[in-house]
Coordinates of C-alpha atoms and ligand atoms in Angstrom, one line a residue:
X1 CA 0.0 0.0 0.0
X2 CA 1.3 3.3 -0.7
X3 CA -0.1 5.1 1.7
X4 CA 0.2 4.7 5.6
X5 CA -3.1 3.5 6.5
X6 CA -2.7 4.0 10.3
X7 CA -2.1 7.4 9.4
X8 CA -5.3 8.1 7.3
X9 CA -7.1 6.5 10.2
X10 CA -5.4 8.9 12.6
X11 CA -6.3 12.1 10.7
X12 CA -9.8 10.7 10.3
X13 CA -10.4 10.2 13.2
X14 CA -9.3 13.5 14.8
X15 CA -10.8 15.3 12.1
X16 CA -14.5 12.8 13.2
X17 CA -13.8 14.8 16.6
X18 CA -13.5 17.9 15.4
X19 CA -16.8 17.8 13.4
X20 CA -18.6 16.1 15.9
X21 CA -17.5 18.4 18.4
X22 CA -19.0 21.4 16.4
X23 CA -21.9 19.6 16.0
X24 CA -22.9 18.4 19.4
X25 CA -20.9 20.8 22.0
X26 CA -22.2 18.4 24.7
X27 CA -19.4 15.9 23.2
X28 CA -16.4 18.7 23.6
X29 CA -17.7 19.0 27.4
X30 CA -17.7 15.3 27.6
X31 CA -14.0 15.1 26.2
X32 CA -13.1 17.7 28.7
X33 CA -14.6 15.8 31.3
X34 CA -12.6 12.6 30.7
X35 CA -9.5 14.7 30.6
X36 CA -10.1 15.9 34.2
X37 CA -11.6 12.5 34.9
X38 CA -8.5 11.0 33.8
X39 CA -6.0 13.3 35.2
X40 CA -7.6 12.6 39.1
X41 CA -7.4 9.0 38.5
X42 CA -3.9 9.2 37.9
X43 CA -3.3 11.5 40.3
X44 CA -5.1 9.1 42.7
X45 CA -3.1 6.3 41.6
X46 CA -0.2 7.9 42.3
X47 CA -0.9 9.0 45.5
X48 CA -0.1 12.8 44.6
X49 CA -1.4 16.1 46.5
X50 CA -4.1 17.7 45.0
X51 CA -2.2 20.6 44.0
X52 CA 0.5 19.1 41.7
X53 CA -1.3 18.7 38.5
X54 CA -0.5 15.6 36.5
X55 CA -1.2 15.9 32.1
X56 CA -2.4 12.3 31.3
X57 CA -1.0 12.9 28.2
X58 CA 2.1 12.4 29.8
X59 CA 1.2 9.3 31.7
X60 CA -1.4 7.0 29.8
X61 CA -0.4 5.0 26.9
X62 CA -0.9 7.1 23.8
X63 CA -3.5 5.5 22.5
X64 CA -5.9 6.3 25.6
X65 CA -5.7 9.8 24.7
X66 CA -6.9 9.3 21.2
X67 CA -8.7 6.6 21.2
X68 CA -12.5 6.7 20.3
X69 CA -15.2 4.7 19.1
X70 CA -18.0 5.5 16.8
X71 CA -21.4 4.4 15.3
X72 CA -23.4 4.8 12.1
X73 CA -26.6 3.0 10.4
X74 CA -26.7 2.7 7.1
X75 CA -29.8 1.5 5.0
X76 CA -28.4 -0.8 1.6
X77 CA -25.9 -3.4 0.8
X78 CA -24.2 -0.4 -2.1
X79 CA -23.9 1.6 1.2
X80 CA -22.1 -1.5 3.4
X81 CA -20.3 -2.3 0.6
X82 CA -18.9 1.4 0.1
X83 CA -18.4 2.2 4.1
X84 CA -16.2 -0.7 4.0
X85 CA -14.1 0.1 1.0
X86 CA -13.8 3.3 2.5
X87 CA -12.5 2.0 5.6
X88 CA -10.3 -0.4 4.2
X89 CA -8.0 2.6 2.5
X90 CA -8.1 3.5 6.9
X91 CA -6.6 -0.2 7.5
X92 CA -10.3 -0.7 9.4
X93 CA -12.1 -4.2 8.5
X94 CA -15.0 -5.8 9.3
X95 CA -15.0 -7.7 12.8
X96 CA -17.3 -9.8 14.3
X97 CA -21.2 -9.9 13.9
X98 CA -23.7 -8.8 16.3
X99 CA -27.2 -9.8 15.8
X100 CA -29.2 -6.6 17.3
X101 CA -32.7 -8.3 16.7
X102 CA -32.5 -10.2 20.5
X103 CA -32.7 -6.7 21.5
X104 CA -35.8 -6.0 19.3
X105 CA -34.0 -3.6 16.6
X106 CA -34.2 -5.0 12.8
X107 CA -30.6 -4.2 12.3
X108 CA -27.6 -6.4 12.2
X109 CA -24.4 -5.3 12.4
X110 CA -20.1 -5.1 12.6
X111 CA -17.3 -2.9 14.1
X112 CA -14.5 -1.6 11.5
X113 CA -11.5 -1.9 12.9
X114 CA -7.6 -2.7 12.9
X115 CA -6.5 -5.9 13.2
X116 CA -3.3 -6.2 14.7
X117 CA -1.8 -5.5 17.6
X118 CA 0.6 -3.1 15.6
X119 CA -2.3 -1.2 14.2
X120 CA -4.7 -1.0 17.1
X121 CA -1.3 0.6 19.5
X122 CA -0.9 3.5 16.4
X123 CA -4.7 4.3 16.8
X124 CA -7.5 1.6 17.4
X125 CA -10.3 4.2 16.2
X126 CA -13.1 1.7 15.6
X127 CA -16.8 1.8 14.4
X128 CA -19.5 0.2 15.0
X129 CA -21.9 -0.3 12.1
X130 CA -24.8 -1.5 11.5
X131 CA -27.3 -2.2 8.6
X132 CA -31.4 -2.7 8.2
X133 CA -32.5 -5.7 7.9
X134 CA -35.5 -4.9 5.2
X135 CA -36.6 -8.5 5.9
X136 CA -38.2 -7.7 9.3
X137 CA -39.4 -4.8 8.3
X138 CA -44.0 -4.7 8.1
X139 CA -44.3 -4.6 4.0
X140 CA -45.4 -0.8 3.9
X141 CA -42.6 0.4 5.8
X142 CA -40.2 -1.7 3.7
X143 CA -42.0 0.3 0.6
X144 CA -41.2 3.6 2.1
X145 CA -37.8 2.7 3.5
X146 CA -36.6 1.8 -0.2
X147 CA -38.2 5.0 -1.9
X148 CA -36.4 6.9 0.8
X149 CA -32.8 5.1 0.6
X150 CA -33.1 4.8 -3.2
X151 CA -32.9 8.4 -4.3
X152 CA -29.8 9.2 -1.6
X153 CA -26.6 9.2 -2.1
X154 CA -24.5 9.2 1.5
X155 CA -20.8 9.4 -0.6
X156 CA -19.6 11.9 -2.7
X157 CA -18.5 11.8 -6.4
X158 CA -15.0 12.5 -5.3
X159 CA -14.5 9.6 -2.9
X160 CA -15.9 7.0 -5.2
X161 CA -13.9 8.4 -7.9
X162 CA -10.8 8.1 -5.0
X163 CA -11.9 5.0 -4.1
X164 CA -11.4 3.6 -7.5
X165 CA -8.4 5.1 -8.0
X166 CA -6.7 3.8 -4.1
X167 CA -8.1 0.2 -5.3
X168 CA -6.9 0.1 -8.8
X169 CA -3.4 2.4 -8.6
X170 CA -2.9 0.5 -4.8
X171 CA -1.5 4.2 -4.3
X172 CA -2.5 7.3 -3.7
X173 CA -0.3 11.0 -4.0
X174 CA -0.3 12.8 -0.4
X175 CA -3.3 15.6 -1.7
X176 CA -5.7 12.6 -2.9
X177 CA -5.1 11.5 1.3
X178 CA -6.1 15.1 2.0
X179 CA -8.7 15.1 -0.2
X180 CA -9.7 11.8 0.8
X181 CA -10.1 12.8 4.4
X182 CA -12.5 15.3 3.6
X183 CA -14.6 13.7 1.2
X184 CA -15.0 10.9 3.5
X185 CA -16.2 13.4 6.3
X186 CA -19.2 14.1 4.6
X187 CA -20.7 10.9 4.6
X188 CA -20.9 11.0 8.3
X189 CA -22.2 15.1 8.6
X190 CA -25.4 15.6 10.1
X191 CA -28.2 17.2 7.9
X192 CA -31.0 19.1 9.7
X193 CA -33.0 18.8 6.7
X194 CA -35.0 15.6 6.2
X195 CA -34.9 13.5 2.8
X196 CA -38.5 12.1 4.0
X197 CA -42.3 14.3 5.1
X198 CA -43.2 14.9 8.3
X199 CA -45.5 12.0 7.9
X200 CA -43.3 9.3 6.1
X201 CA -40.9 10.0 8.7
X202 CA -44.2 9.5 11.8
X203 CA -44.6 6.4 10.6
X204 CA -41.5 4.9 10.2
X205 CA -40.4 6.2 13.6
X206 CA -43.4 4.4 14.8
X207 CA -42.8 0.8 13.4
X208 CA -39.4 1.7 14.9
X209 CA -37.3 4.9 15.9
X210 CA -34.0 3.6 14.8
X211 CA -35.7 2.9 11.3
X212 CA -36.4 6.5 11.1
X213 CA -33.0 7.6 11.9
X214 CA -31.4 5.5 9.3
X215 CA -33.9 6.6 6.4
X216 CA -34.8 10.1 6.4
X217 CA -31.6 11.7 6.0
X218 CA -29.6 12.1 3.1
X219 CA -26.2 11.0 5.2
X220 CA -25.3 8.5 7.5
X221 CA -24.4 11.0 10.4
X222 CA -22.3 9.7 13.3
X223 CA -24.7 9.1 15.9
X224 CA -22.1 9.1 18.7
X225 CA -18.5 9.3 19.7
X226 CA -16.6 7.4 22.4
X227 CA -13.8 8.6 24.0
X228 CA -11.9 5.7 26.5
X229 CA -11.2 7.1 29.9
X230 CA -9.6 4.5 32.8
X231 CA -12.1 5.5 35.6
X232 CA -15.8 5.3 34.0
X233 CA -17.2 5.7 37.5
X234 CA -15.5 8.8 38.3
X235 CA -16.8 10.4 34.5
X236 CA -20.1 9.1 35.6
X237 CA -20.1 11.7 38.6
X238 CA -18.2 14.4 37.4
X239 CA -21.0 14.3 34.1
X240 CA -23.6 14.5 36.9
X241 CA -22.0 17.3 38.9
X242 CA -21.4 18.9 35.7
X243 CA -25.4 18.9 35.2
X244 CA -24.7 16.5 32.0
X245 CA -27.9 14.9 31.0
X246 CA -26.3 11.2 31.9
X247 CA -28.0 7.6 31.8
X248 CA -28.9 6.5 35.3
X249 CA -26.2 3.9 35.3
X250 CA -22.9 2.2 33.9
X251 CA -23.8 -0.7 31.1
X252 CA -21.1 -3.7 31.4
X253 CA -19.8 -5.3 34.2
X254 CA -19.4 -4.3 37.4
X255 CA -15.9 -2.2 38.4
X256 CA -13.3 -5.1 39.3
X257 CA -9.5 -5.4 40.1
X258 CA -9.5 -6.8 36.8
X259 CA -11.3 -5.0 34.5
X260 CA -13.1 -7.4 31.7
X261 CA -14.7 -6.3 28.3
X262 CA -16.1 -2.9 28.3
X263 CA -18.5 -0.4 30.5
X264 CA -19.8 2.0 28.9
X265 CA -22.1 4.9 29.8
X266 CA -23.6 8.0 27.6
X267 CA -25.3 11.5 28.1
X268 CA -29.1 11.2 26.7
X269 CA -29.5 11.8 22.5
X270 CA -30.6 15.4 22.0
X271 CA -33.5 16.7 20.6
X272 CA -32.8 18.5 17.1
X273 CA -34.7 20.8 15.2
X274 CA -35.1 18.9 11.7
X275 CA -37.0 20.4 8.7
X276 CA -39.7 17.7 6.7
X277 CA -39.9 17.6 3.1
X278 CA -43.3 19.3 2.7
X279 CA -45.1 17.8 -0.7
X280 CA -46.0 21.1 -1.6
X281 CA -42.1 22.3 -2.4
X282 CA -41.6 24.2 1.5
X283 CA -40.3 23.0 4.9
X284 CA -42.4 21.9 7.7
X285 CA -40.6 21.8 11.2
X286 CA -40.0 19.1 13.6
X287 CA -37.6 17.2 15.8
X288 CA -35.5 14.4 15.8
X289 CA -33.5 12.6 18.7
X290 CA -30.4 10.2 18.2
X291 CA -27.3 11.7 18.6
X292 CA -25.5 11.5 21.5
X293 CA -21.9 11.2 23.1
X294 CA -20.3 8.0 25.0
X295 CA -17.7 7.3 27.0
X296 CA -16.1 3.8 27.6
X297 CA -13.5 1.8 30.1
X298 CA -11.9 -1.3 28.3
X299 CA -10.8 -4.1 30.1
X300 CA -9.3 -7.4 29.2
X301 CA -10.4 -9.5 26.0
X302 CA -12.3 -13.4 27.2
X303 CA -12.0 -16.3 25.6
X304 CA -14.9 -18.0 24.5
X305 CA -15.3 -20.2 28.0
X306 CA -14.9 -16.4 29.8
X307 CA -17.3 -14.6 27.3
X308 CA -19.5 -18.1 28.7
X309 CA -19.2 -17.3 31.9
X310 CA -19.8 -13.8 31.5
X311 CA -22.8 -14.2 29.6
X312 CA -24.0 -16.7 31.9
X313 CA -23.7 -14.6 35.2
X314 CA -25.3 -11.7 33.0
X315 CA -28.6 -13.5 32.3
X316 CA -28.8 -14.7 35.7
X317 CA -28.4 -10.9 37.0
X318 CA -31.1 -9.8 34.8
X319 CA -33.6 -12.5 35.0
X320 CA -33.6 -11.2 38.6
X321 CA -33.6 -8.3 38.4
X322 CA -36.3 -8.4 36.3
X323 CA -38.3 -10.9 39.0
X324 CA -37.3 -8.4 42.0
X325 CA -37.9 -5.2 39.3
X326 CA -34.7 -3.7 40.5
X327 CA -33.1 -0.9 38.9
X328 CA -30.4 1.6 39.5
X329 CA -28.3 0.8 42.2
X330 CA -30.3 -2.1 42.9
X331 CA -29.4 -3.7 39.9
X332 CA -25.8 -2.5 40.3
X333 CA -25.6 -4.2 43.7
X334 CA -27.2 -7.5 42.1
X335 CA -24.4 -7.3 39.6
X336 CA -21.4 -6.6 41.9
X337 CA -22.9 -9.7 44.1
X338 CA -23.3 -12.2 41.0
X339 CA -20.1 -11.2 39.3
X340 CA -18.0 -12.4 42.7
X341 CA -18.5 -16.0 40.7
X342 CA -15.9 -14.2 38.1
X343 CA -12.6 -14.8 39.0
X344 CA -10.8 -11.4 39.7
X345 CA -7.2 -11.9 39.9
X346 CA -4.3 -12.1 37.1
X347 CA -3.2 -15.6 37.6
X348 CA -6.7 -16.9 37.9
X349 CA -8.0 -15.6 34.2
X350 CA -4.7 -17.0 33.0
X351 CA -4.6 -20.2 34.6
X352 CA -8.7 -20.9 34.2
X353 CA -8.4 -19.7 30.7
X354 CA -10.7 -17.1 31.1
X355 CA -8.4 -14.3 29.4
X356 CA -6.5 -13.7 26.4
X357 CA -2.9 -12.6 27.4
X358 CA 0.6 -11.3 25.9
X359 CA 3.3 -13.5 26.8
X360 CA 7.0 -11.8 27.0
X361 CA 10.3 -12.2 28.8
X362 CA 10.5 -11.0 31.9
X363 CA 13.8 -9.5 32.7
X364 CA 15.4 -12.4 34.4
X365 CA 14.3 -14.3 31.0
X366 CA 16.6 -11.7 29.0
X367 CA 18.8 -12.3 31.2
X368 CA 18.9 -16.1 31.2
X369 CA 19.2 -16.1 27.2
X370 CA 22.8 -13.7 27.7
X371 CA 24.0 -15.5 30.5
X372 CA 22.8 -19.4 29.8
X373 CA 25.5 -22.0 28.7
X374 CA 22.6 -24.7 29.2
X375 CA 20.3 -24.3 26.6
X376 CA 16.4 -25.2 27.8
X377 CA 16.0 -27.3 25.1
X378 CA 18.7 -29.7 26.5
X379 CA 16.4 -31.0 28.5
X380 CA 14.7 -34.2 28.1
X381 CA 11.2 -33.6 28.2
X382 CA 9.6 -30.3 26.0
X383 CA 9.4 -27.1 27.7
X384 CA 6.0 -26.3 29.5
X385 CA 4.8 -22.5 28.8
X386 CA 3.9 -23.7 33.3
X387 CA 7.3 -24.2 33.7
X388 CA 8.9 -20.9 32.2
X389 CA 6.3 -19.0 34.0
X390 CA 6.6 -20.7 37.0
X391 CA 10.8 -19.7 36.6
X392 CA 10.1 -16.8 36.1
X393 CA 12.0 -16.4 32.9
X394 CA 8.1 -15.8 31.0
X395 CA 5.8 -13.3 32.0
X396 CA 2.0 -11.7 30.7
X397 CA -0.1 -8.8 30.4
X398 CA -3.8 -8.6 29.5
X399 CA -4.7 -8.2 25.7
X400 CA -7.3 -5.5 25.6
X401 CA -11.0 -6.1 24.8
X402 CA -11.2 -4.1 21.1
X403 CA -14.7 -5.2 20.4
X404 CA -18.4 -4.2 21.7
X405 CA -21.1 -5.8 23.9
X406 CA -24.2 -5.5 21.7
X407 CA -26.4 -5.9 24.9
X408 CA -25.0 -3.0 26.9
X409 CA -25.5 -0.8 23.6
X410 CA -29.0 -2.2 23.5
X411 CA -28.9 -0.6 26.9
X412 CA -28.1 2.8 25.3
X413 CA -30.7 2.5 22.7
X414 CA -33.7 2.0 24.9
X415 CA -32.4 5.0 27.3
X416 CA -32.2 7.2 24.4
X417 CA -34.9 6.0 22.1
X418 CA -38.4 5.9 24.3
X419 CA -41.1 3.1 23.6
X420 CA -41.1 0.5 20.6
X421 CA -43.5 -0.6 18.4
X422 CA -45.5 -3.6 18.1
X423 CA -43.5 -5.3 15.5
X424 CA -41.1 -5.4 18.1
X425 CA -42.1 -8.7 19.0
X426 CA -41.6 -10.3 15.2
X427 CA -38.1 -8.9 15.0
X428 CA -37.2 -10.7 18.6
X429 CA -38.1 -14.0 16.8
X430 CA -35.8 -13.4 14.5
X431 CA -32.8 -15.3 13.6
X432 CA -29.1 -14.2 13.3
X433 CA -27.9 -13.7 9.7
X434 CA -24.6 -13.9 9.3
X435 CA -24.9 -15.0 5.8
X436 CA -27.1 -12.5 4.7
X437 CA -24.9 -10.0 6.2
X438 CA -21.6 -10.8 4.7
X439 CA -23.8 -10.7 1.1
X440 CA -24.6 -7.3 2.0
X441 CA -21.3 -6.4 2.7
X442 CA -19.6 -8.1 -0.1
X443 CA -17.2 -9.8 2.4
X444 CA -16.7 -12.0 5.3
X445 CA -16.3 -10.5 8.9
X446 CA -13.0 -11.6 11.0
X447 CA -14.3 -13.8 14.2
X448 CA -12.7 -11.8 17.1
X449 CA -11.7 -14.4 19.0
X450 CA -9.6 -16.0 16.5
X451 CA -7.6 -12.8 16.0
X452 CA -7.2 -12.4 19.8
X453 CA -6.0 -16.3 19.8
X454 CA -3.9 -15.3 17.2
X455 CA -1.9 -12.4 18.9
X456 CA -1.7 -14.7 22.1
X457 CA 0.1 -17.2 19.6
X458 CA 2.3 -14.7 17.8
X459 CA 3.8 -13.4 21.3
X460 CA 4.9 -16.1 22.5
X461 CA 5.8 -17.4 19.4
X462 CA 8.8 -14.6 19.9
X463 CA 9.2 -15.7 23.4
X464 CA 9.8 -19.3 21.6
X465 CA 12.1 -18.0 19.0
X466 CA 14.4 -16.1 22.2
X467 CA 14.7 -18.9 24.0
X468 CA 16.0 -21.5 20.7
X469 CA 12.9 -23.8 21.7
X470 CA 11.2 -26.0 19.2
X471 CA 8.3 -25.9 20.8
X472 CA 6.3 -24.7 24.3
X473 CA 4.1 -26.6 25.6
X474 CA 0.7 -25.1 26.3
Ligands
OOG1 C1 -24.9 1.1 17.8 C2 -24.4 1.2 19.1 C3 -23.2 0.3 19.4 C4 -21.6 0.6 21.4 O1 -20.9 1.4 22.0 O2 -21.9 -0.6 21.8 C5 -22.1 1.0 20.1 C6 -25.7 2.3 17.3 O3 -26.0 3.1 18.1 O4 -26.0 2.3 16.1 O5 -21.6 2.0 19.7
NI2 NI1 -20.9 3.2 21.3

């Protein structure tokens, strides 16, 4: 590729910010807040006097300071297809499925992202997207949905025209980047002026809300932004002191030594003016609510048998919750007591499996490579990766949870979004479609947990090569 991919997603990215930030000021307060947020937790951590002011951005690993998600909806298979050519020239590709339906929305969806570990430390700048499912749509909202998404066009001339040219030259010159960049921005803008009538829009928004916000607009505007702060429960209070219109609670797991997956909390979409396509040739007034802004904690990535066990302790928290009709910090205390069953210490996830580490050498490992005479693999039976660790000579870290917890965003939806309709119920009995959604996108999607086994692999595949072993045993 001639052109540095992490870069373009880098520039995006900030630029995203920048335009979002215009757009919704609430989201520059927000970004503000994590910074102090951030800075107190540090602070905090390091057992500092109030008065000696620590910049994050001198502490935290880089990417915390610039890391964000996103999230879009888009309404066709051309407009799948194009957001992920688009992303590709970003180095951002299509990773996992989630299946939105179980929460009652007919969308199904992915998360663009970077793929390796190289990638996601330069900038992990990830988003989610999703698609409608017109299948699970009533017929004469399918009708109108179509009419509506038919006559749009969410990209401009330029970036299909740049698109071709990045896919066919496999280069492009440092001002068709720039101009790139720009371009791309404007799928994503926000338009206060409706593609749809007051009317069309009414009754889309009643079969459901999220069906209105994908069709009536002539882009696919960024309907949040996510900044990653490391204490989610101090932003929580300091958006609340701050008068921020926040969700009553955190989404996720419970806070833990060990922090697992992602929690993720939001201040309420706004209400926007937006003007209706009136059929006589004028605009009529009206509103619109969907964008909003997010902040998220990431904690370590599970394997499958901890993503069980998560899972698992989740449904059990919410099926009782649900008996007992506990909310707020009721339900947080329900989930702080169920989670104990989750083991919360380093050597636990590692040794139950429960985790997805980075193996390396510790010091004394470097150590024992210069100074050996005895090589390890002198000895008679193979090396155990037990063994090493137990020596001392390997050690590991946590690999960081990149992906998104479809539930917890279902979560967000319903605090922002008000009451369903009735074809809610048809869409719940729907199944997954992973096929159907890898034809819309004109590729398959990466299976996260693969790529996280992958990385696991790859490090202490180098560990392997250090130490002149064959082979460790796992
Ligand atoms: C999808 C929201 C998913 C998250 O943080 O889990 C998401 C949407 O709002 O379209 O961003
Ligand atoms: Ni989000």
């Amino acid at each position: 590729m001639a052109w540095d991919q992490d870069v373009m997603r880098s520039r995006f990215c900030h630029a995203l910010s920048e335009m979002y930030k215009s757009e919704v000021s609430l989201y520059g307060d927000l970004i503000d807040i994590v910074w102090e947020a951030d800075a107190k937790a540090v602070q905090h951590s390091q057992n500092m006097s109030d008065s000696q002011i620590i910049n994050p951005d001198d502490v935290l690993p880089s990417r915390h300071r610039v890391e964000r998600h996103g999230a879009i909806r888009v309404g066709t298979a051309h407009e799948l297809a194009t957001i992920r050519r688009m992303f590709a020239v970003m180095g951002m590709y299509p990773v996992g499925y989630y299946d939105l339906s179980l929460a009652g929305f007919p969308m199904h969806a992915t998360a663009f992202r970077p793929k390796t570990q190289e990638s996601l430390d330069k900038n992990p700048f990830r988003v989610f997207t999703t698609v409608l499912r017109m299948e699970l749509l009533t017929e004469k909202t399918r009708e109108l949905a179509k009419q509506a998404l038919k006559q749009r066009n969410i990209f401009t001339p330029r970036l299909l025209a740049l698109l071709d040219t990045a896919e066919r030259e496999r280069s492009l010159t440092p001002e068709q980047c720039t101009e790139f960049i720009s371009n791309s921005l404007e799928t994503f803008r926000w338009h206060s002026k409706a593609t749809v009538t007051l009317d069309e829009y009414e009754q889309l928004k009643a079969e459901h809300p999220l069906i209105a916000d994908i069709v009536s607009f002539p882009s696919s505007h960024i309907n949040h932004l996510t900044p990653r702060t490391i204490d989610i429960d101090l932003v929580q209070k300091l958006m609340l002191d701050h008068g921020m219109p926040a969700k009553e609670r955190i989404e996720g797991p419970p806070r833990r030594t060990c922090p697992i997956l992602l929690r993720q909390t939001s201040f309420k979409a706004l209400e926007e003016i937006v003007h209706f396509r009136d059929p006589s040739g004028s605009h009529v007034k009206g509103s619109h609510t969907a964008r909003f802004g997010e902040v998220e904690q990431r904690g370590y990535a599970l394997t499958r048998q901890g993503r069980q066990l998560y899972d698992q302790i989740l449904d059990q928290v919410n099926k009782k919750a649900a008996d007992g009709g506990l909310r707020g910090q009721d339900y947080d205390k329900l989930l702080e007591d169920q989670f104990r069953e989750f083991p919360d210490n380093l050597s636990k996830l590692h040794d139950l499996s429960l985790a997805y580490f980075s193996y390396q050498l510790t010091p004394l490992g470097e150590q024992f490579i210069k100074e050996n005479t005895v090589s390890l693999k002198d000895h008679q039976a193979p090396v155990s990766l037990q063994d090493l660790l137990a020596k001392g000579i390997i050690g590991y870290e946590p690999l960081t949870y990149e992906d998104f917890l479809p539930l917890s965003a279902g979560g967000i939806f319903y605090s922002n979004l008000g009451s369903v309709s009735q074809s809610k119920q048809l869409i719940m009995s729907a199944d997954p479609d992973l096929d159907g959604f890898q034809r819309l996108l004109g590729a398959c999607v990466a299976d996260e947990f693969h790529l996280y086994s992958e990385m696991q692999q790859k490090s202490l595949d180098i560990c392997r090569q250090k130490l002149q072993l064959d082979k460790i045993a796992f």
